[in-house]
Amino acid sequence: MSSDAGDDDDVVHDFRPLIVVYKSGRLERPLATPPVPPGTDAATGVASRDVRLSAASFVRLYLPPPCAAVAGGERLPVVVYFHGGGFVIGSAASPAYHRCLNDLAAACPAVAVSVDYRLAPEHPLPAAYEDSAAALAWVLSAADPWLAVHGDLSRVFLAGDSAGGNICHHLAMRHGLTSQHPPHRLKGIVLIHPWFWGREPIGGEAAAGEQKGLWEFVCPDAADGADDPRMNPTAAGAPGLENLACEKVMVCVAEGDTLRWRGRAYAEAVVRARGGEAAAVELLESEGVGHVFYLFEPGHEKADELLRRIAAFISAK
């Protein structure tokens, strides 16, 4: 066997099922799925189309059918969604997220914008944060006719699962800590099974191990490892959560998810940061299911409940 062939088989980073990195530089993403095109969804009537924002990123917009709009032509809330995948896998064009966004746009109803961002290790963080911030700025500019005609930019929500939930937090904090955009432009954030971690275990967590390794792989410049404020927003020295630039927060956790303790801790920390105003934070715990279960089991009764609760959170005024 040649030395090149041997290098090709030598694994240097193994984060299965997300990504495997070989000594030769070859990458495997076991969960990757072929993209699906935009169009009109037969089940919901939601129309979708792609808009390229740069050579490296695009967004997929979703518009519910006319009958979903409320009487009088009132504009719809805007949901900007960031997919998960540990910053190493996932796409706005993946079948699971395409189905999820069709369902979400119809259920609210809302104009939805699903963001495709650059992935590590080809593009380590902060690339995903930068692409996501650029996409949010584009949404707020109402440059697209669907947003300009149908979207209510006083009701912009950020939503995302796992790494996407992490992005939501990062953008809401960035929104509040800079004067680039007026903070009132964000109505709320929805963090679904958000990927947060820390150096010291909490609740029933195991030692940092795999989570810490993956985080440092995607974010080589992480300060203090898993206690980097981007991974642990409640770490000592992290910017205060009172700077979250949104009116309300929803956090969703799952009983079978190792990230659930961090999600709960985040929700509790936001309540404290808002002076104990529990009504400003909604916590939904799904029993008997695991991490991002709704993407893999969309027909599950708990997936239906999750969708209903998120839709109610977004549509409430």
Short mmCIF file of C-alpha atoms in Angstrom, two decimals:
data_model
loop_
_atom_site.label_atom_id
_atom_site.label_comp_id
_atom_site.label_asym_id
_atom_site.label_seq_id
_atom_site.Cartn_x
_atom_site.Cartn_y
_atom_site.Cartn_z
CA MET A 1 0.00 0.00 0.00
CA SER A 2 1.38 3.44 -0.88
CA SER A 3 1.98 6.03 1.83
CA ASP A 4 -0.67 8.25 0.20
CA ALA A 5 -3.25 5.49 0.57
CA GLY A 6 -2.25 5.07 4.19
CA ASP A 7 -2.67 8.78 4.85
CA ASP A 8 -6.09 8.65 3.28
CA ASP A 9 -7.19 6.05 5.84
CA ASP A 10 -5.65 7.75 8.90
CA VAL A 11 -8.31 9.62 10.85
CA VAL A 12 -7.15 12.82 12.57
CA HIS A 13 -10.56 14.12 13.74
CA ASP A 14 -13.57 11.88 14.32
CA PHE A 15 -16.80 13.67 15.18
CA ARG A 16 -19.18 11.07 13.78
CA PRO A 17 -21.90 11.29 12.63
CA LEU A 18 -21.20 14.92 11.74
CA ILE A 19 -17.74 14.85 10.19
CA VAL A 20 -14.61 12.72 9.85
CA VAL A 21 -11.30 14.30 8.84
CA TYR A 22 -8.49 12.20 7.37
CA LYS A 23 -4.76 12.92 7.39
CA SER A 24 -4.85 13.43 3.62
CA GLY A 25 -7.35 16.27 4.09
CA ARG A 26 -10.30 14.22 2.86
CA LEU A 27 -13.57 14.97 4.63
CA GLU A 28 -16.59 12.76 5.18
CA ARG A 29 -19.93 14.11 6.31
CA PRO A 30 -22.04 10.96 6.96
CA LEU A 31 -25.31 12.80 7.48
CA ALA A 32 -25.03 15.01 4.40
CA THR A 33 -28.02 14.79 2.06
CA PRO A 34 -28.44 15.99 -1.53
CA PRO A 35 -30.04 19.44 -1.77
CA VAL A 36 -33.63 19.91 -2.83
CA PRO A 37 -34.76 22.80 -5.03
CA PRO A 38 -37.13 25.57 -3.99
CA GLY A 39 -40.64 25.71 -5.39
CA THR A 40 -44.23 25.43 -4.20
CA ASP A 41 -44.83 22.90 -1.46
CA ALA A 42 -47.75 20.61 -2.28
CA ALA A 43 -48.65 20.00 1.36
CA THR A 44 -48.73 23.61 2.60
CA GLY A 45 -48.93 25.78 -0.52
CA VAL A 46 -45.86 27.70 0.67
CA ALA A 47 -43.73 29.11 -2.16
CA SER A 48 -39.95 29.29 -1.87
CA ARG A 49 -37.04 30.63 -3.88
CA ASP A 50 -33.30 31.18 -3.42
CA VAL A 51 -31.43 34.47 -3.37
CA ARG A 52 -27.63 34.47 -3.50
CA LEU A 53 -26.08 36.97 -1.12
CA SER A 54 -22.43 36.27 -1.93
CA ALA A 55 -20.25 33.74 -3.69
CA ALA A 56 -20.33 31.63 -0.51
CA SER A 57 -23.83 32.05 0.94
CA PHE A 58 -27.49 32.27 0.00
CA VAL A 59 -30.90 32.42 1.63
CA ARG A 60 -34.05 30.51 0.83
CA LEU A 61 -37.20 32.59 1.24
CA TYR A 62 -40.60 31.12 2.08
CA LEU A 63 -43.93 32.84 1.48
CA PRO A 64 -47.20 31.29 2.69
CA PRO A 65 -50.17 31.23 0.32
CA PRO A 66 -52.36 34.36 0.08
CA CYS A 67 -55.11 32.76 2.13
CA ALA A 68 -52.67 32.57 5.07
CA ALA A 69 -52.40 36.35 5.29
CA VAL A 70 -54.67 37.96 7.83
CA ALA A 71 -57.59 40.06 6.73
CA GLY A 72 -56.91 43.59 5.58
CA GLY A 73 -53.56 42.77 4.03
CA GLU A 74 -51.70 43.03 7.33
CA ARG A 75 -48.02 42.21 6.98
CA LEU A 76 -46.60 38.96 8.31
CA PRO A 77 -43.88 38.43 10.91
CA VAL A 78 -40.44 37.58 9.51
CA VAL A 79 -38.57 34.52 10.79
CA VAL A 80 -34.86 34.28 10.01
CA TYR A 81 -33.82 30.64 10.52
CA PHE A 82 -30.30 29.27 11.01
CA HIS A 83 -29.76 25.54 10.53
CA GLY A 84 -27.78 23.37 12.93
CA GLY A 85 -25.06 20.80 12.36
CA GLY A 86 -22.19 21.72 14.67
CA PHE A 87 -21.02 24.37 12.17
CA VAL A 88 -19.68 21.52 9.99
CA ILE A 89 -22.76 20.18 8.21
CA GLY A 90 -26.20 21.31 7.06
CA SER A 91 -27.72 23.53 4.43
CA ALA A 92 -30.77 25.67 3.87
CA ALA A 93 -31.41 23.39 0.88
CA SER A 94 -31.34 20.10 2.80
CA PRO A 95 -34.60 18.10 2.65
CA ALA A 96 -35.18 18.19 6.42
CA TYR A 97 -34.78 21.95 6.73
CA HIS A 98 -36.75 22.65 3.56
CA ARG A 99 -39.68 20.65 4.95
CA CYS A 100 -39.31 22.29 8.37
CA LEU A 101 -39.37 25.83 6.95
CA ASN A 102 -42.37 25.08 4.74
CA ASP A 103 -44.23 23.86 7.81
CA LEU A 104 -43.11 26.80 9.97
CA ALA A 105 -43.99 29.47 7.40
CA ALA A 106 -47.46 27.95 7.01
CA ALA A 107 -48.09 27.46 10.72
CA CYS A 108 -47.28 31.01 11.88
CA PRO A 109 -48.00 32.25 9.12
CA ALA A 110 -44.78 34.17 8.43
CA VAL A 111 -42.30 35.11 5.76
CA ALA A 112 -39.36 32.83 6.53
CA VAL A 113 -35.74 33.25 5.50
CA SER A 114 -33.51 30.18 5.84
CA VAL A 115 -29.82 31.10 5.90
CA ASP A 116 -27.07 29.05 4.29
CA TYR A 117 -23.66 29.86 5.74
CA ARG A 118 -20.08 28.69 5.28
CA LEU A 119 -19.04 25.57 7.19
CA ALA A 120 -15.94 24.51 9.08
CA PRO A 121 -13.29 23.21 8.72
CA GLU A 122 -13.03 24.78 5.27
CA HIS A 123 -14.25 28.04 6.82
CA PRO A 124 -13.73 28.08 10.61
CA LEU A 125 -15.67 30.41 12.85
CA PRO A 126 -16.33 33.32 12.72
CA ALA A 127 -17.25 32.64 9.06
CA ALA A 128 -20.72 31.27 9.95
CA TYR A 129 -21.37 34.21 12.28
CA GLU A 130 -20.27 36.69 9.61
CA ASP A 131 -22.47 35.13 6.91
CA SER A 132 -25.43 35.02 9.32
CA ALA A 133 -24.95 38.67 10.33
CA ALA A 134 -24.79 39.67 6.66
CA ALA A 135 -28.00 37.74 5.98
CA LEU A 136 -29.77 39.46 8.89
CA ALA A 137 -28.64 42.87 7.64
CA TRP A 138 -29.98 41.97 4.20
CA VAL A 139 -33.35 40.98 5.69
CA LEU A 140 -33.60 44.23 7.65
CA SER A 141 -32.88 46.19 4.49
CA ALA A 142 -36.07 44.77 2.90
CA ALA A 143 -34.17 44.52 -0.38
CA ASP A 144 -36.27 41.58 -1.53
CA PRO A 145 -39.84 42.19 -2.76
CA TRP A 146 -41.31 39.39 -0.64
CA LEU A 147 -39.93 41.09 2.46
CA ALA A 148 -40.78 44.60 1.28
CA VAL A 149 -44.38 43.78 0.37
CA HIS A 150 -45.34 41.04 2.84
CA GLY A 151 -42.94 41.27 5.79
CA ASP A 152 -43.44 43.28 8.97
CA LEU A 153 -39.93 44.39 9.94
CA SER A 154 -41.13 45.43 13.38
CA ARG A 155 -41.69 41.71 14.04
CA VAL A 156 -38.41 40.04 13.09
CA PHE A 157 -37.60 36.80 14.88
CA LEU A 158 -34.39 34.79 14.84
CA ALA A 159 -34.78 31.02 15.15
CA GLY A 160 -32.40 28.11 14.89
CA ASP A 161 -31.53 24.66 16.16
CA SER A 162 -28.33 23.43 17.80
CA ALA A 163 -25.48 25.45 16.22
CA GLY A 164 -28.21 27.60 14.67
CA GLY A 165 -29.52 28.38 18.16
CA ASN A 166 -26.00 29.40 19.09
CA ILE A 167 -26.00 31.76 16.08
CA CYS A 168 -29.32 33.29 17.20
CA HIS A 169 -27.84 34.13 20.58
CA HIS A 170 -24.67 35.51 19.02
CA LEU A 171 -26.59 37.78 16.62
CA ALA A 172 -29.01 39.02 19.26
CA MET A 173 -26.08 39.92 21.50
CA ARG A 174 -24.20 41.54 18.64
CA HIS A 175 -27.36 43.46 17.79
CA GLY A 176 -27.53 44.81 21.34
CA LEU A 177 -23.84 45.56 21.82
CA THR A 178 -23.36 47.58 18.63
CA SER A 179 -25.17 50.59 17.20
CA GLN A 180 -25.15 49.14 13.69
CA HIS A 181 -28.83 48.20 13.84
CA PRO A 182 -31.52 49.52 16.20
CA PRO A 183 -32.19 46.87 18.88
CA HIS A 184 -35.99 47.20 18.62
CA ARG A 185 -35.85 45.63 15.15
CA LEU A 186 -35.75 42.16 16.75
CA LYS A 187 -39.04 41.00 18.21
CA GLY A 188 -37.77 37.71 19.61
CA ILE A 189 -35.44 34.73 19.37
CA VAL A 190 -36.28 31.01 19.36
CA LEU A 191 -33.44 28.73 20.43
CA ILE A 192 -34.19 25.07 19.67
CA HIS A 193 -31.88 22.64 21.48
CA PRO A 194 -29.12 25.28 21.37
CA TRP A 195 -25.50 24.21 21.28
CA PHE A 196 -24.00 25.71 24.41
CA TRP A 197 -21.38 24.07 26.60
CA GLY A 198 -18.80 24.89 29.25
CA ARG A 199 -15.60 23.78 30.85
CA GLU A 200 -17.32 22.50 34.01
CA PRO A 201 -20.25 20.05 33.72
CA ILE A 202 -23.66 21.14 34.99
CA GLY A 203 -26.76 19.08 35.76
CA GLY A 204 -26.34 15.56 34.43
CA GLU A 205 -23.72 16.43 31.81
CA ALA A 206 -20.75 14.20 31.19
CA ALA A 207 -17.26 15.72 31.09
CA ALA A 208 -16.68 18.25 28.31
CA GLY A 209 -14.89 15.76 26.02
CA GLU A 210 -16.50 15.53 22.59
CA GLN A 211 -18.41 18.82 22.80
CA LYS A 212 -15.26 20.71 23.76
CA GLY A 213 -13.25 18.98 21.02
CA LEU A 214 -15.78 19.81 18.30
CA TRP A 215 -16.05 23.42 19.47
CA GLU A 216 -12.29 23.95 19.40
CA PHE A 217 -12.17 22.25 15.98
CA VAL A 218 -14.68 24.68 14.44
CA CYS A 219 -13.39 27.70 16.40
CA PRO A 220 -9.60 27.42 16.61
CA ASP A 221 -9.27 30.85 18.24
CA ALA A 222 -11.71 30.00 21.05
CA ALA A 223 -10.75 31.87 24.19
CA ASP A 224 -10.66 29.63 27.26
CA GLY A 225 -11.88 26.59 25.29
CA ALA A 226 -15.49 25.66 26.00
CA ASP A 227 -15.87 28.70 28.25
CA ASP A 228 -15.47 31.02 25.26
CA PRO A 229 -18.53 33.34 25.57
CA ARG A 230 -19.68 32.22 22.12
CA MET A 231 -20.04 28.67 23.45
CA ASN A 232 -20.81 29.43 27.09
CA PRO A 233 -22.91 32.61 27.30
CA THR A 234 -23.21 32.25 31.08
CA ALA A 235 -19.45 31.94 31.70
CA ALA A 236 -17.75 34.37 34.05
CA GLY A 237 -16.75 37.41 32.02
CA ALA A 238 -19.25 36.76 29.20
CA PRO A 239 -21.25 39.82 28.10
CA GLY A 240 -24.39 40.22 30.19
CA LEU A 241 -27.59 38.70 28.83
CA GLU A 242 -29.40 41.96 29.52
CA ASN A 243 -27.82 43.00 26.20
CA LEU A 244 -29.98 40.56 24.22
CA ALA A 245 -31.62 42.88 21.68
CA CYS A 246 -35.07 41.31 21.57
CA GLU A 247 -38.34 41.69 23.36
CA LYS A 248 -38.83 38.04 24.22
CA VAL A 249 -37.03 34.70 24.22
CA MET A 250 -38.14 31.11 23.68
CA VAL A 251 -35.87 28.18 24.54
CA CYS A 252 -36.75 24.61 23.54
CA VAL A 253 -35.03 21.60 25.11
CA ALA A 254 -35.52 17.84 24.79
CA GLU A 255 -35.47 15.30 27.62
CA GLY A 256 -33.10 12.96 25.77
CA ASP A 257 -30.65 15.65 24.68
CA THR A 258 -27.30 16.05 26.43
CA LEU A 259 -27.58 19.80 25.76
CA ARG A 260 -30.79 20.18 27.76
CA TRP A 261 -29.13 21.38 30.97
CA ARG A 262 -27.40 24.21 29.11
CA GLY A 263 -30.66 25.23 27.48
CA ARG A 264 -32.42 25.38 30.83
CA ALA A 265 -29.52 27.27 32.41
CA TYR A 266 -29.61 29.79 29.57
CA ALA A 267 -33.35 30.38 29.98
CA GLU A 268 -32.94 30.84 33.73
CA ALA A 269 -30.02 33.24 33.20
CA VAL A 270 -32.08 35.37 30.80
CA VAL A 271 -34.88 35.58 33.38
CA ARG A 272 -32.37 36.77 35.99
CA ALA A 273 -30.86 39.27 33.56
CA ARG A 274 -34.33 40.70 32.97
CA GLY A 275 -34.97 41.26 36.65
CA GLY A 276 -36.87 38.03 37.22
CA GLU A 277 -39.38 38.77 34.47
CA ALA A 278 -40.26 35.13 33.76
CA ALA A 279 -42.96 36.10 31.24
CA ALA A 280 -40.26 37.36 28.85
CA VAL A 281 -38.79 33.85 28.54
CA GLU A 282 -40.73 30.78 27.45
CA LEU A 283 -39.19 27.35 28.10
CA LEU A 284 -40.56 24.30 26.29
CA GLU A 285 -39.36 20.87 27.38
CA SER A 286 -40.20 17.96 25.05
CA GLU A 287 -40.39 14.67 26.94
CA GLY A 288 -39.16 11.33 25.63
CA VAL A 289 -37.33 12.69 22.57
CA GLY A 290 -33.76 13.63 21.66
CA HIS A 291 -31.71 16.29 19.98
CA VAL A 292 -33.46 17.94 16.97
CA PHE A 293 -35.90 15.02 16.86
CA TYR A 294 -38.43 17.05 14.89
CA LEU A 295 -36.13 17.13 11.85
CA PHE A 296 -36.02 13.34 11.69
CA GLU A 297 -39.53 12.57 12.93
CA PRO A 298 -41.73 15.42 11.64
CA GLY A 299 -44.88 13.37 12.22
CA HIS A 300 -44.16 12.78 15.92
CA GLU A 301 -46.75 14.23 18.28
CA LYS A 302 -43.99 16.11 20.09
CA ALA A 303 -42.88 17.62 16.76
CA ASP A 304 -46.45 18.84 16.22
CA GLU A 305 -46.47 20.36 19.71
CA LEU A 306 -43.11 22.04 19.11
CA LEU A 307 -44.31 23.56 15.84
CA ARG A 308 -47.57 24.79 17.43
CA ARG A 309 -45.78 26.40 20.37
CA ILE A 310 -43.19 28.13 18.21
CA ALA A 311 -45.89 29.36 15.82
CA ALA A 312 -47.91 30.72 18.76
CA PHE A 313 -44.82 32.47 20.17
CA ILE A 314 -44.14 34.13 16.81
CA SER A 315 -47.73 35.08 15.98
CA ALA A 316 -48.54 36.52 19.44
CA LYS A 317 -48.48 40.32 19.58
#
